[in-house]
Every structure is written in structure tokens, then in C-alpha cells.
Amino acid sequence: MSSDEQKKLRVGWFTFTCCEDSTVVFTEVLNDHWQEWRKLIDFVHARVLQKSNKMAEMDVAFIEGAISSADHKKRVEEIRQLSKWVVAVGACAVSGMPSAQRNNFDEKAKQEISFILDRFSHLEKVLSVKDVVKVDAELPGCPMDPGQFVEVVGKALDHFGVGPAESK
Ligand code: SF4
């Protein structure tokens, strides 16, 4: 990288079991911030934005949704290994709920859905992100609050020495 080349924050956006409403909020936030962030952020992985995505080293990984299968667990562990910061996004990622409602099913309902759990290698219980890996920050809410998301991006830009932190 030449000295006058802008250093960029390497960001990933990942989605697990959920309704993806925080992804919608994320894209809405980009309406206001894209022109600035495109100079400061390299989206390493964000399927909502681009076709070409990499599992590579990241400064910040945003993880939306609950963890409900063995495959999810493996992928979240891989994201953790690749990322300096992991941010759980939205209530499903932070606490599991509401995506984890089946955890509270009675025995009869659990029996009725057991063939689905077997077929898709779902975990016996739906987990939050911090049930699986260390989380550095959380954005609660259903969906996340856009102002809090912008604040975390600003903190990350500041922390990793990439351009000025945004205030709004
Ligand atoms: S936290 Fe709410 S908005 Fe976000 S994925 Fe879960 S149900 Fe959807």
C-alpha cells in the first residue's frame, strides 16, 4: 500500500437464523453514509451488497441472527478467528430471541418438530452469538437501532485508525 493510499476498515456482515430486518436497516443507513464509507470501508463479506465475498481477515464482523445449527456454529467460530472485533447485531444475535422461540416449546411441540431438526442438523437449542464465541460489542433491538450502528462503525474507524469517526 502506498503512503497516500487510504487505509480501509475491513468489515464483514453475516446473517444467520432471523428475519434479516437489521440487514434492511443496514442498507437504509447506507443511503446516508455510502459516499463517505466507500472511501473508508472495504466490505470483505456482505452478501446483501455484492456477489463476490471472501472469508478473510476482518477488523469488524457484524453478526445478525441466532445460531441454530452445527454448521452455523462452525461458521461463527471461523468468523471469530478471522475478526478482531465481533459485534452481535439485533436481539436474535444478542439473546437468541425471538428466533429461539422453539427453545420454549412444550414436549409435544418439540416432538412434532424433531424430524425437521434432524433433517437440517439443527441444534437442540437455538443459541445467541455469545453462547458460541466471545463478543466484543452488542447492538440490541429488534431490529438494531441505526444510530447505534453508525456509532459502532465510527468507534471502529477511530479504533483501527481509519479516517475520522462519524458523529451521525
Ligand atoms: S432481532 Fe428482530 S429484526 Fe432482528 S432478525 Fe431477529 S426478529 Fe428480525
Short mmCIF file of N, CA and C and ligand atoms in Angstrom, two decimals:
data_model
loop_
_atom_site.label_atom_id
_atom_site.label_comp_id
_atom_site.label_asym_id
_atom_site.label_seq_id
_atom_site.Cartn_x
_atom_site.Cartn_y
_atom_site.Cartn_z
N MET A 1 0.85 -1.20 0.00
CA MET A 1 0.00 0.00 0.00
C MET A 1 0.89 1.25 0.00
N SER A 2 0.69 2.16 -0.96
CA SER A 2 1.49 3.38 -0.98
C SER A 2 1.05 4.29 0.16
N SER A 3 1.92 5.22 0.54
CA SER A 3 1.65 6.04 1.72
C SER A 3 0.40 6.92 1.55
N ASP A 4 0.08 7.30 0.26
CA ASP A 4 -1.09 8.15 0.08
C ASP A 4 -2.37 7.34 -0.16
N GLU A 5 -2.25 6.01 -0.14
CA GLU A 5 -3.44 5.17 -0.31
C GLU A 5 -4.22 5.12 1.00
N GLN A 6 -5.54 5.31 0.93
CA GLN A 6 -6.38 5.32 2.13
C GLN A 6 -6.45 3.93 2.76
N LYS A 7 -6.07 3.85 4.02
CA LYS A 7 -6.26 2.59 4.75
C LYS A 7 -7.75 2.40 4.96
N LYS A 8 -8.23 1.16 4.82
CA LYS A 8 -9.66 0.92 4.95
C LYS A 8 -9.97 -0.04 6.10
N LEU A 9 -11.13 0.15 6.69
CA LEU A 9 -11.63 -0.76 7.72
C LEU A 9 -12.20 -1.98 7.01
N ARG A 10 -11.72 -3.16 7.41
CA ARG A 10 -12.19 -4.40 6.77
C ARG A 10 -13.39 -4.93 7.55
N VAL A 11 -14.52 -4.94 6.88
CA VAL A 11 -15.79 -5.24 7.56
C VAL A 11 -16.49 -6.45 6.91
N GLY A 12 -17.08 -7.27 7.76
CA GLY A 12 -17.94 -8.35 7.27
C GLY A 12 -19.32 -8.22 7.87
N TRP A 13 -20.33 -8.59 7.09
CA TRP A 13 -21.71 -8.60 7.57
C TRP A 13 -22.25 -10.01 7.32
N PHE A 14 -22.67 -10.67 8.38
CA PHE A 14 -23.09 -12.07 8.28
C PHE A 14 -24.49 -12.26 8.88
N THR A 15 -25.24 -13.15 8.28
CA THR A 15 -26.62 -13.36 8.72
C THR A 15 -26.88 -14.83 8.99
N PHE A 16 -27.47 -15.09 10.15
CA PHE A 16 -27.84 -16.47 10.49
C PHE A 16 -29.36 -16.52 10.65
N THR A 17 -29.89 -17.31 11.59
CA THR A 17 -31.33 -17.51 11.66
C THR A 17 -32.05 -16.25 12.14
N CYS A 18 -32.83 -15.66 11.25
CA CYS A 18 -33.52 -14.41 11.61
C CYS A 18 -34.36 -13.93 10.44
N CYS A 19 -34.96 -12.77 10.62
CA CYS A 19 -35.80 -12.20 9.55
C CYS A 19 -35.05 -11.18 8.71
N GLU A 20 -33.79 -10.93 9.04
CA GLU A 20 -32.91 -10.04 8.28
C GLU A 20 -33.34 -8.57 8.30
N ASP A 21 -34.07 -8.18 9.31
CA ASP A 21 -34.51 -6.79 9.35
C ASP A 21 -33.36 -5.84 9.66
N SER A 22 -32.37 -6.30 10.44
CA SER A 22 -31.20 -5.43 10.68
C SER A 22 -30.41 -5.25 9.38
N THR A 23 -30.44 -6.24 8.50
CA THR A 23 -29.81 -6.07 7.18
C THR A 23 -30.52 -4.97 6.41
N VAL A 24 -31.84 -4.93 6.52
CA VAL A 24 -32.60 -3.86 5.86
C VAL A 24 -32.20 -2.50 6.44
N VAL A 25 -32.10 -2.45 7.78
CA VAL A 25 -31.68 -1.19 8.42
C VAL A 25 -30.27 -0.80 7.95
N PHE A 26 -29.39 -1.79 7.87
CA PHE A 26 -28.01 -1.57 7.40
C PHE A 26 -28.03 -0.91 6.00
N THR A 27 -28.83 -1.45 5.10
CA THR A 27 -28.86 -0.88 3.74
C THR A 27 -29.50 0.51 3.74
N GLU A 28 -30.46 0.72 4.63
CA GLU A 28 -31.06 2.07 4.74
C GLU A 28 -30.03 3.07 5.24
N VAL A 29 -29.20 2.64 6.20
CA VAL A 29 -28.14 3.52 6.72
C VAL A 29 -27.17 3.91 5.60
N LEU A 30 -26.93 2.96 4.69
CA LEU A 30 -26.01 3.24 3.58
C LEU A 30 -26.54 4.33 2.66
N ASN A 31 -27.86 4.53 2.62
CA ASN A 31 -28.39 5.65 1.82
C ASN A 31 -27.76 6.96 2.24
N ASP A 32 -27.51 7.09 3.54
CA ASP A 32 -26.94 8.34 4.06
C ASP A 32 -25.42 8.32 4.13
N HIS A 33 -24.82 7.12 4.25
CA HIS A 33 -23.39 7.07 4.58
C HIS A 33 -22.50 6.44 3.50
N TRP A 34 -23.11 5.92 2.44
CA TRP A 34 -22.33 5.17 1.44
C TRP A 34 -21.20 6.00 0.85
N GLN A 35 -21.52 7.25 0.47
CA GLN A 35 -20.49 8.05 -0.21
C GLN A 35 -19.24 8.24 0.65
N GLU A 36 -19.45 8.39 1.96
CA GLU A 36 -18.30 8.53 2.85
C GLU A 36 -17.65 7.17 3.15
N TRP A 37 -18.48 6.18 3.46
CA TRP A 37 -17.94 4.89 3.89
C TRP A 37 -17.22 4.14 2.77
N ARG A 38 -17.64 4.34 1.52
CA ARG A 38 -16.98 3.60 0.44
C ARG A 38 -15.50 3.95 0.34
N LYS A 39 -15.13 5.12 0.84
CA LYS A 39 -13.71 5.52 0.83
C LYS A 39 -12.97 4.95 2.04
N LEU A 40 -13.73 4.58 3.07
CA LEU A 40 -13.11 4.17 4.34
C LEU A 40 -13.28 2.69 4.67
N ILE A 41 -14.25 2.04 4.01
CA ILE A 41 -14.58 0.66 4.38
C ILE A 41 -14.43 -0.28 3.19
N ASP A 42 -13.77 -1.41 3.47
CA ASP A 42 -13.69 -2.49 2.50
C ASP A 42 -14.63 -3.60 2.98
N PHE A 43 -15.73 -3.81 2.27
CA PHE A 43 -16.65 -4.87 2.68
C PHE A 43 -16.12 -6.22 2.18
N VAL A 44 -15.49 -6.93 3.09
CA VAL A 44 -14.87 -8.21 2.76
C VAL A 44 -15.96 -9.25 2.48
N HIS A 45 -17.02 -9.16 3.27
CA HIS A 45 -18.13 -10.12 3.14
C HIS A 45 -19.42 -9.42 3.49
N ALA A 46 -20.30 -9.26 2.51
CA ALA A 46 -21.63 -8.67 2.77
C ALA A 46 -22.53 -9.07 1.61
N ARG A 47 -23.18 -10.20 1.75
CA ARG A 47 -23.92 -10.77 0.60
C ARG A 47 -25.03 -9.85 0.12
N VAL A 48 -25.53 -8.99 0.99
CA VAL A 48 -26.59 -8.08 0.59
C VAL A 48 -26.07 -7.00 -0.37
N LEU A 49 -24.75 -6.78 -0.37
CA LEU A 49 -24.18 -5.69 -1.17
C LEU A 49 -23.48 -6.15 -2.44
N GLN A 50 -22.99 -7.39 -2.44
CA GLN A 50 -22.10 -7.79 -3.53
C GLN A 50 -22.14 -9.31 -3.73
N LYS A 51 -21.76 -9.71 -4.97
CA LYS A 51 -21.74 -11.14 -5.29
C LYS A 51 -20.46 -11.81 -4.82
N SER A 52 -19.37 -11.06 -4.86
CA SER A 52 -18.08 -11.63 -4.52
C SER A 52 -17.75 -11.37 -3.05
N ASN A 53 -17.71 -12.44 -2.27
CA ASN A 53 -17.45 -12.32 -0.83
C ASN A 53 -16.34 -13.27 -0.43
N LYS A 54 -15.55 -12.82 0.56
CA LYS A 54 -14.42 -13.64 0.99
C LYS A 54 -14.52 -13.94 2.48
N MET A 55 -14.05 -15.10 2.86
CA MET A 55 -13.82 -15.38 4.27
C MET A 55 -12.35 -15.09 4.49
N ALA A 56 -12.06 -13.88 4.95
CA ALA A 56 -10.67 -13.45 5.12
C ALA A 56 -10.60 -12.58 6.37
N GLU A 57 -9.39 -12.17 6.70
CA GLU A 57 -9.22 -11.38 7.93
C GLU A 57 -10.04 -10.10 7.88
N MET A 58 -10.68 -9.79 9.03
CA MET A 58 -11.52 -8.60 9.12
C MET A 58 -11.18 -7.84 10.39
N ASP A 59 -11.41 -6.52 10.35
CA ASP A 59 -11.33 -5.75 11.59
C ASP A 59 -12.62 -5.96 12.39
N VAL A 60 -13.75 -5.86 11.73
CA VAL A 60 -15.04 -5.99 12.42
C VAL A 60 -15.97 -6.92 11.66
N ALA A 61 -16.52 -7.89 12.38
CA ALA A 61 -17.56 -8.75 11.81
C ALA A 61 -18.88 -8.45 12.53
N PHE A 62 -19.89 -8.05 11.78
CA PHE A 62 -21.22 -7.86 12.32
C PHE A 62 -21.99 -9.15 12.08
N ILE A 63 -22.53 -9.72 13.16
CA ILE A 63 -23.27 -10.98 13.03
C ILE A 63 -24.71 -10.77 13.46
N GLU A 64 -25.61 -11.00 12.51
CA GLU A 64 -27.05 -10.87 12.75
C GLU A 64 -27.66 -12.27 12.82
N GLY A 65 -28.62 -12.45 13.73
CA GLY A 65 -29.35 -13.71 13.77
C GLY A 65 -28.87 -14.66 14.85
N ALA A 66 -29.71 -15.65 15.11
CA ALA A 66 -29.39 -16.65 16.12
C ALA A 66 -28.66 -17.83 15.47
N ILE A 67 -28.01 -18.63 16.32
CA ILE A 67 -27.20 -19.75 15.84
C ILE A 67 -27.98 -21.03 16.10
N SER A 68 -28.39 -21.69 15.02
CA SER A 68 -29.34 -22.79 15.23
C SER A 68 -28.91 -24.13 14.64
N SER A 69 -27.74 -24.20 14.05
CA SER A 69 -27.30 -25.50 13.52
C SER A 69 -25.81 -25.69 13.76
N ALA A 70 -25.37 -26.94 13.58
CA ALA A 70 -23.95 -27.24 13.76
C ALA A 70 -23.12 -26.46 12.74
N ASP A 71 -23.67 -26.31 11.54
CA ASP A 71 -22.97 -25.56 10.50
C ASP A 71 -22.84 -24.08 10.89
N HIS A 72 -23.90 -23.52 11.46
CA HIS A 72 -23.83 -22.13 11.94
C HIS A 72 -22.70 -21.98 12.96
N LYS A 73 -22.64 -22.91 13.90
CA LYS A 73 -21.62 -22.84 14.96
C LYS A 73 -20.22 -22.80 14.35
N LYS A 74 -20.02 -23.69 13.40
CA LYS A 74 -18.71 -23.77 12.75
C LYS A 74 -18.37 -22.46 12.05
N ARG A 75 -19.36 -21.90 11.36
CA ARG A 75 -19.11 -20.66 10.61
C ARG A 75 -18.85 -19.48 11.56
N VAL A 76 -19.59 -19.44 12.66
CA VAL A 76 -19.37 -18.34 13.62
C VAL A 76 -17.98 -18.46 14.25
N GLU A 77 -17.56 -19.68 14.53
CA GLU A 77 -16.21 -19.87 15.08
C GLU A 77 -15.15 -19.43 14.08
N GLU A 78 -15.40 -19.70 12.81
CA GLU A 78 -14.46 -19.27 11.77
C GLU A 78 -14.43 -17.74 11.68
N ILE A 79 -15.61 -17.11 11.73
CA ILE A 79 -15.67 -15.64 11.70
C ILE A 79 -14.89 -15.06 12.87
N ARG A 80 -15.08 -15.66 14.05
CA ARG A 80 -14.38 -15.18 15.25
C ARG A 80 -12.86 -15.24 15.05
N GLN A 81 -12.39 -16.33 14.48
CA GLN A 81 -10.94 -16.49 14.27
C GLN A 81 -10.39 -15.43 13.32
N LEU A 82 -11.22 -15.01 12.37
CA LEU A 82 -10.76 -14.08 11.34
C LEU A 82 -10.92 -12.62 11.74
N SER A 83 -11.63 -12.34 12.85
CA SER A 83 -12.04 -10.96 13.14
C SER A 83 -11.44 -10.42 14.43
N LYS A 84 -11.06 -9.15 14.38
CA LYS A 84 -10.55 -8.51 15.61
C LYS A 84 -11.71 -8.16 16.53
N TRP A 85 -12.78 -7.64 15.98
CA TRP A 85 -14.00 -7.37 16.76
C TRP A 85 -15.15 -8.18 16.19
N VAL A 86 -15.96 -8.73 17.08
CA VAL A 86 -17.24 -9.34 16.67
C VAL A 86 -18.36 -8.55 17.33
N VAL A 87 -19.30 -8.09 16.52
CA VAL A 87 -20.44 -7.33 17.02
C VAL A 87 -21.72 -8.12 16.76
N ALA A 88 -22.44 -8.45 17.83
CA ALA A 88 -23.73 -9.14 17.69
C ALA A 88 -24.79 -8.08 17.37
N VAL A 89 -25.55 -8.32 16.30
CA VAL A 89 -26.48 -7.31 15.79
C VAL A 89 -27.93 -7.78 15.93
N GLY A 90 -28.70 -7.04 16.72
CA GLY A 90 -30.12 -7.35 16.86
C GLY A 90 -30.38 -8.39 17.94
N ALA A 91 -31.61 -8.39 18.43
CA ALA A 91 -31.98 -9.24 19.57
C ALA A 91 -31.68 -10.72 19.33
N CYS A 92 -31.92 -11.20 18.12
CA CYS A 92 -31.70 -12.63 17.85
C CYS A 92 -30.24 -13.01 18.08
N ALA A 93 -29.32 -12.16 17.64
CA ALA A 93 -27.89 -12.42 17.84
C ALA A 93 -27.49 -12.19 19.29
N VAL A 94 -28.09 -11.18 19.91
CA VAL A 94 -27.69 -10.81 21.28
C VAL A 94 -28.24 -11.82 22.30
N SER A 95 -29.49 -12.22 22.14
CA SER A 95 -30.10 -13.08 23.17
C SER A 95 -30.68 -14.39 22.62
N GLY A 96 -30.72 -14.51 21.30
CA GLY A 96 -31.36 -15.68 20.69
C GLY A 96 -32.82 -15.43 20.32
N MET A 97 -33.47 -14.61 21.12
CA MET A 97 -34.90 -14.36 20.89
C MET A 97 -35.13 -13.13 20.01
N PRO A 98 -36.19 -13.15 19.16
CA PRO A 98 -37.27 -14.13 19.11
C PRO A 98 -37.01 -15.38 18.27
N SER A 99 -35.87 -15.47 17.57
CA SER A 99 -35.66 -16.66 16.73
C SER A 99 -35.59 -17.96 17.54
N ALA A 100 -35.28 -17.83 18.85
CA ALA A 100 -35.09 -19.04 19.68
C ALA A 100 -36.39 -19.52 20.33
N GLN A 101 -37.51 -19.11 19.79
CA GLN A 101 -38.79 -19.47 20.45
C GLN A 101 -38.96 -20.96 20.64
N ARG A 102 -38.41 -21.77 19.73
CA ARG A 102 -38.61 -23.23 19.88
C ARG A 102 -37.96 -23.77 21.15
N ASN A 103 -36.99 -23.02 21.70
CA ASN A 103 -36.38 -23.47 22.96
C ASN A 103 -37.43 -23.62 24.06
N ASN A 104 -38.52 -22.85 23.94
CA ASN A 104 -39.55 -22.85 24.99
C ASN A 104 -40.77 -23.70 24.63
N PHE A 105 -40.69 -24.44 23.54
CA PHE A 105 -41.81 -25.31 23.17
C PHE A 105 -42.03 -26.37 24.26
N ASP A 106 -43.30 -26.81 24.39
CA ASP A 106 -43.54 -27.94 25.31
C ASP A 106 -43.11 -29.24 24.63
N GLU A 107 -43.11 -30.33 25.39
CA GLU A 107 -42.58 -31.60 24.88
C GLU A 107 -43.29 -32.05 23.62
N LYS A 108 -44.62 -31.84 23.58
CA LYS A 108 -45.40 -32.27 22.41
C LYS A 108 -44.94 -31.51 21.15
N ALA A 109 -44.82 -30.21 21.28
CA ALA A 109 -44.39 -29.40 20.13
C ALA A 109 -42.96 -29.77 19.73
N LYS A 110 -42.11 -30.06 20.72
CA LYS A 110 -40.73 -30.45 20.41
C LYS A 110 -40.70 -31.75 19.61
N GLN A 111 -41.57 -32.70 20.02
CA GLN A 111 -41.67 -33.97 19.28
C GLN A 111 -42.09 -33.72 17.85
N GLU A 112 -43.05 -32.81 17.68
CA GLU A 112 -43.60 -32.55 16.35
C GLU A 112 -42.57 -31.95 15.39
N ILE A 113 -41.61 -31.21 15.92
CA ILE A 113 -40.61 -30.58 15.02
C ILE A 113 -39.29 -31.35 14.98
N SER A 114 -39.21 -32.46 15.72
CA SER A 114 -37.91 -33.14 15.85
C SER A 114 -37.37 -33.63 14.50
N PHE A 115 -38.27 -34.05 13.58
CA PHE A 115 -37.77 -34.54 12.29
C PHE A 115 -37.12 -33.41 11.48
N ILE A 116 -37.61 -32.21 11.67
CA ILE A 116 -37.00 -31.06 10.96
C ILE A 116 -35.62 -30.78 11.53
N LEU A 117 -35.51 -30.83 12.86
CA LEU A 117 -34.20 -30.58 13.48
C LEU A 117 -33.19 -31.62 13.00
N ASP A 118 -33.63 -32.89 12.94
CA ASP A 118 -32.72 -33.95 12.48
C ASP A 118 -32.32 -33.72 11.02
N ARG A 119 -33.31 -33.43 10.20
CA ARG A 119 -33.07 -33.32 8.76
C ARG A 119 -32.06 -32.22 8.42
N PHE A 120 -32.11 -31.11 9.15
CA PHE A 120 -31.23 -29.98 8.83
C PHE A 120 -30.09 -29.82 9.84
N SER A 121 -29.84 -30.86 10.62
CA SER A 121 -28.77 -30.82 11.64
C SER A 121 -28.87 -29.60 12.54
N HIS A 122 -30.10 -29.28 12.92
CA HIS A 122 -30.29 -28.16 13.84
C HIS A 122 -29.87 -28.57 15.25
N LEU A 123 -29.41 -27.58 16.00
CA LEU A 123 -29.03 -27.83 17.39
C LEU A 123 -30.29 -28.07 18.22
N GLU A 124 -30.11 -28.74 19.33
CA GLU A 124 -31.27 -28.98 20.20
C GLU A 124 -31.85 -27.67 20.69
N LYS A 125 -30.95 -26.72 20.98
CA LYS A 125 -31.40 -25.39 21.41
C LYS A 125 -30.81 -24.33 20.49
N VAL A 126 -31.58 -23.30 20.20
CA VAL A 126 -31.08 -22.16 19.43
C VAL A 126 -30.22 -21.30 20.37
N LEU A 127 -29.07 -20.82 19.86
CA LEU A 127 -28.12 -20.10 20.70
C LEU A 127 -27.96 -18.64 20.26
N SER A 128 -27.54 -17.80 21.20
CA SER A 128 -27.12 -16.45 20.84
C SER A 128 -25.67 -16.53 20.35
N VAL A 129 -25.17 -15.45 19.78
CA VAL A 129 -23.78 -15.46 19.30
C VAL A 129 -22.81 -15.64 20.47
N LYS A 130 -23.08 -14.95 21.59
CA LYS A 130 -22.13 -15.06 22.71
C LYS A 130 -22.20 -16.43 23.41
N ASP A 131 -23.21 -17.23 23.10
CA ASP A 131 -23.21 -18.61 23.58
C ASP A 131 -22.13 -19.43 22.87
N VAL A 132 -21.69 -18.94 21.71
CA VAL A 132 -20.76 -19.72 20.87
C VAL A 132 -19.35 -19.14 20.89
N VAL A 133 -19.26 -17.82 20.77
CA VAL A 133 -17.93 -17.17 20.71
C VAL A 133 -17.93 -15.90 21.56
N LYS A 134 -16.73 -15.38 21.82
CA LYS A 134 -16.61 -14.10 22.53
C LYS A 134 -17.14 -12.98 21.63
N VAL A 135 -17.93 -12.10 22.25
CA VAL A 135 -18.49 -10.96 21.51
C VAL A 135 -17.91 -9.68 22.10
N ASP A 136 -17.51 -8.75 21.23
CA ASP A 136 -16.87 -7.51 21.70
C ASP A 136 -17.87 -6.38 21.91
N ALA A 137 -18.97 -6.41 21.18
CA ALA A 137 -20.00 -5.37 21.33
C ALA A 137 -21.34 -5.93 20.89
N GLU A 138 -22.39 -5.33 21.41
CA GLU A 138 -23.74 -5.79 21.07
C GLU A 138 -24.59 -4.61 20.63
N LEU A 139 -25.38 -4.82 19.60
CA LEU A 139 -26.36 -3.83 19.16
C LEU A 139 -27.75 -4.44 19.37
N PRO A 140 -28.36 -4.18 20.53
CA PRO A 140 -29.65 -4.80 20.81
C PRO A 140 -30.76 -4.17 19.96
N GLY A 141 -31.96 -4.66 20.13
CA GLY A 141 -33.10 -4.10 19.40
C GLY A 141 -33.60 -5.06 18.35
N CYS A 142 -34.82 -4.88 17.99
CA CYS A 142 -35.48 -5.79 17.04
C CYS A 142 -36.25 -4.95 16.02
N PRO A 143 -35.58 -4.43 14.98
CA PRO A 143 -34.17 -4.64 14.64
C PRO A 143 -33.25 -3.67 15.39
N MET A 144 -31.96 -3.68 15.01
CA MET A 144 -30.99 -2.79 15.66
C MET A 144 -31.37 -1.33 15.45
N ASP A 145 -30.83 -0.49 16.32
CA ASP A 145 -31.04 0.95 16.19
C ASP A 145 -30.00 1.51 15.20
N PRO A 146 -30.43 2.20 14.14
CA PRO A 146 -29.47 2.68 13.14
C PRO A 146 -28.43 3.64 13.73
N GLY A 147 -28.83 4.49 14.68
CA GLY A 147 -27.88 5.42 15.29
C GLY A 147 -26.78 4.69 16.04
N GLN A 148 -27.16 3.60 16.75
CA GLN A 148 -26.14 2.83 17.49
C GLN A 148 -25.19 2.13 16.52
N PHE A 149 -25.72 1.68 15.39
CA PHE A 149 -24.86 1.03 14.40
C PHE A 149 -23.83 2.03 13.86
N VAL A 150 -24.29 3.22 13.49
CA VAL A 150 -23.38 4.25 12.97
C VAL A 150 -22.33 4.59 14.02
N GLU A 151 -22.76 4.61 15.29
CA GLU A 151 -21.82 4.90 16.38
C GLU A 151 -20.73 3.83 16.46
N VAL A 152 -21.11 2.57 16.37
CA VAL A 152 -20.11 1.48 16.44
C VAL A 152 -19.16 1.55 15.25
N VAL A 153 -19.70 1.83 14.06
CA VAL A 153 -18.82 1.98 12.88
C VAL A 153 -17.83 3.13 13.12
N GLY A 154 -18.33 4.23 13.67
CA GLY A 154 -17.45 5.36 13.96
C GLY A 154 -16.36 4.98 14.96
N LYS A 155 -16.75 4.24 16.01
CA LYS A 155 -15.75 3.80 17.01
C LYS A 155 -14.71 2.89 16.37
N ALA A 156 -15.17 2.01 15.49
CA ALA A 156 -14.24 1.08 14.83
C ALA A 156 -13.28 1.84 13.91
N LEU A 157 -13.79 2.80 13.17
CA LEU A 157 -12.92 3.61 12.29
C LEU A 157 -11.84 4.29 13.13
N ASP A 158 -12.29 4.82 14.26
CA ASP A 158 -11.38 5.51 15.16
C ASP A 158 -10.36 4.52 15.75
N HIS A 159 -10.87 3.41 16.29
CA HIS A 159 -10.02 2.42 16.97
C HIS A 159 -8.95 1.85 16.03
N PHE A 160 -9.37 1.57 14.79
CA PHE A 160 -8.43 0.94 13.85
C PHE A 160 -7.68 1.98 13.00
N GLY A 161 -7.84 3.25 13.38
CA GLY A 161 -7.06 4.31 12.73
C GLY A 161 -7.40 4.54 11.27
N VAL A 162 -8.70 4.49 10.98
CA VAL A 162 -9.14 4.70 9.58
C VAL A 162 -10.03 5.94 9.52
N GLY A 163 -9.46 7.05 9.06
CA GLY A 163 -10.27 8.26 8.85
C GLY A 163 -10.93 8.77 10.12
N PRO A 164 -11.73 9.81 9.98
CA PRO A 164 -12.39 10.40 11.14
C PRO A 164 -13.61 9.61 11.56
N ALA A 165 -13.88 9.51 12.88
CA ALA A 165 -15.09 8.87 13.36
C ALA A 165 -16.26 9.75 13.02
N GLU A 166 -17.38 9.08 12.64
CA GLU A 166 -18.59 9.84 12.33
C GLU A 166 -19.35 10.10 13.60
N SER A 167 -20.02 11.23 13.66
CA SER A 167 -20.83 11.50 14.83
C SER A 167 -22.29 11.19 14.58
N LYS A 168 -22.70 11.05 13.31
CA LYS A 168 -24.11 10.84 12.99
C LYS A 168 -24.29 9.75 11.99
S1 SF4 B 1 -33.77 -9.23 16.17
FE1 SF4 B 1 -35.82 -8.89 15.37
S2 SF4 B 1 -35.48 -7.77 13.50
FE2 SF4 B 1 -33.55 -8.71 14.03
S3 SF4 B 1 -33.55 -10.65 12.96
FE3 SF4 B 1 -34.35 -11.04 15.00
S4 SF4 B 1 -36.56 -10.90 14.72
FE4 SF4 B 1 -35.65 -9.93 12.96
#
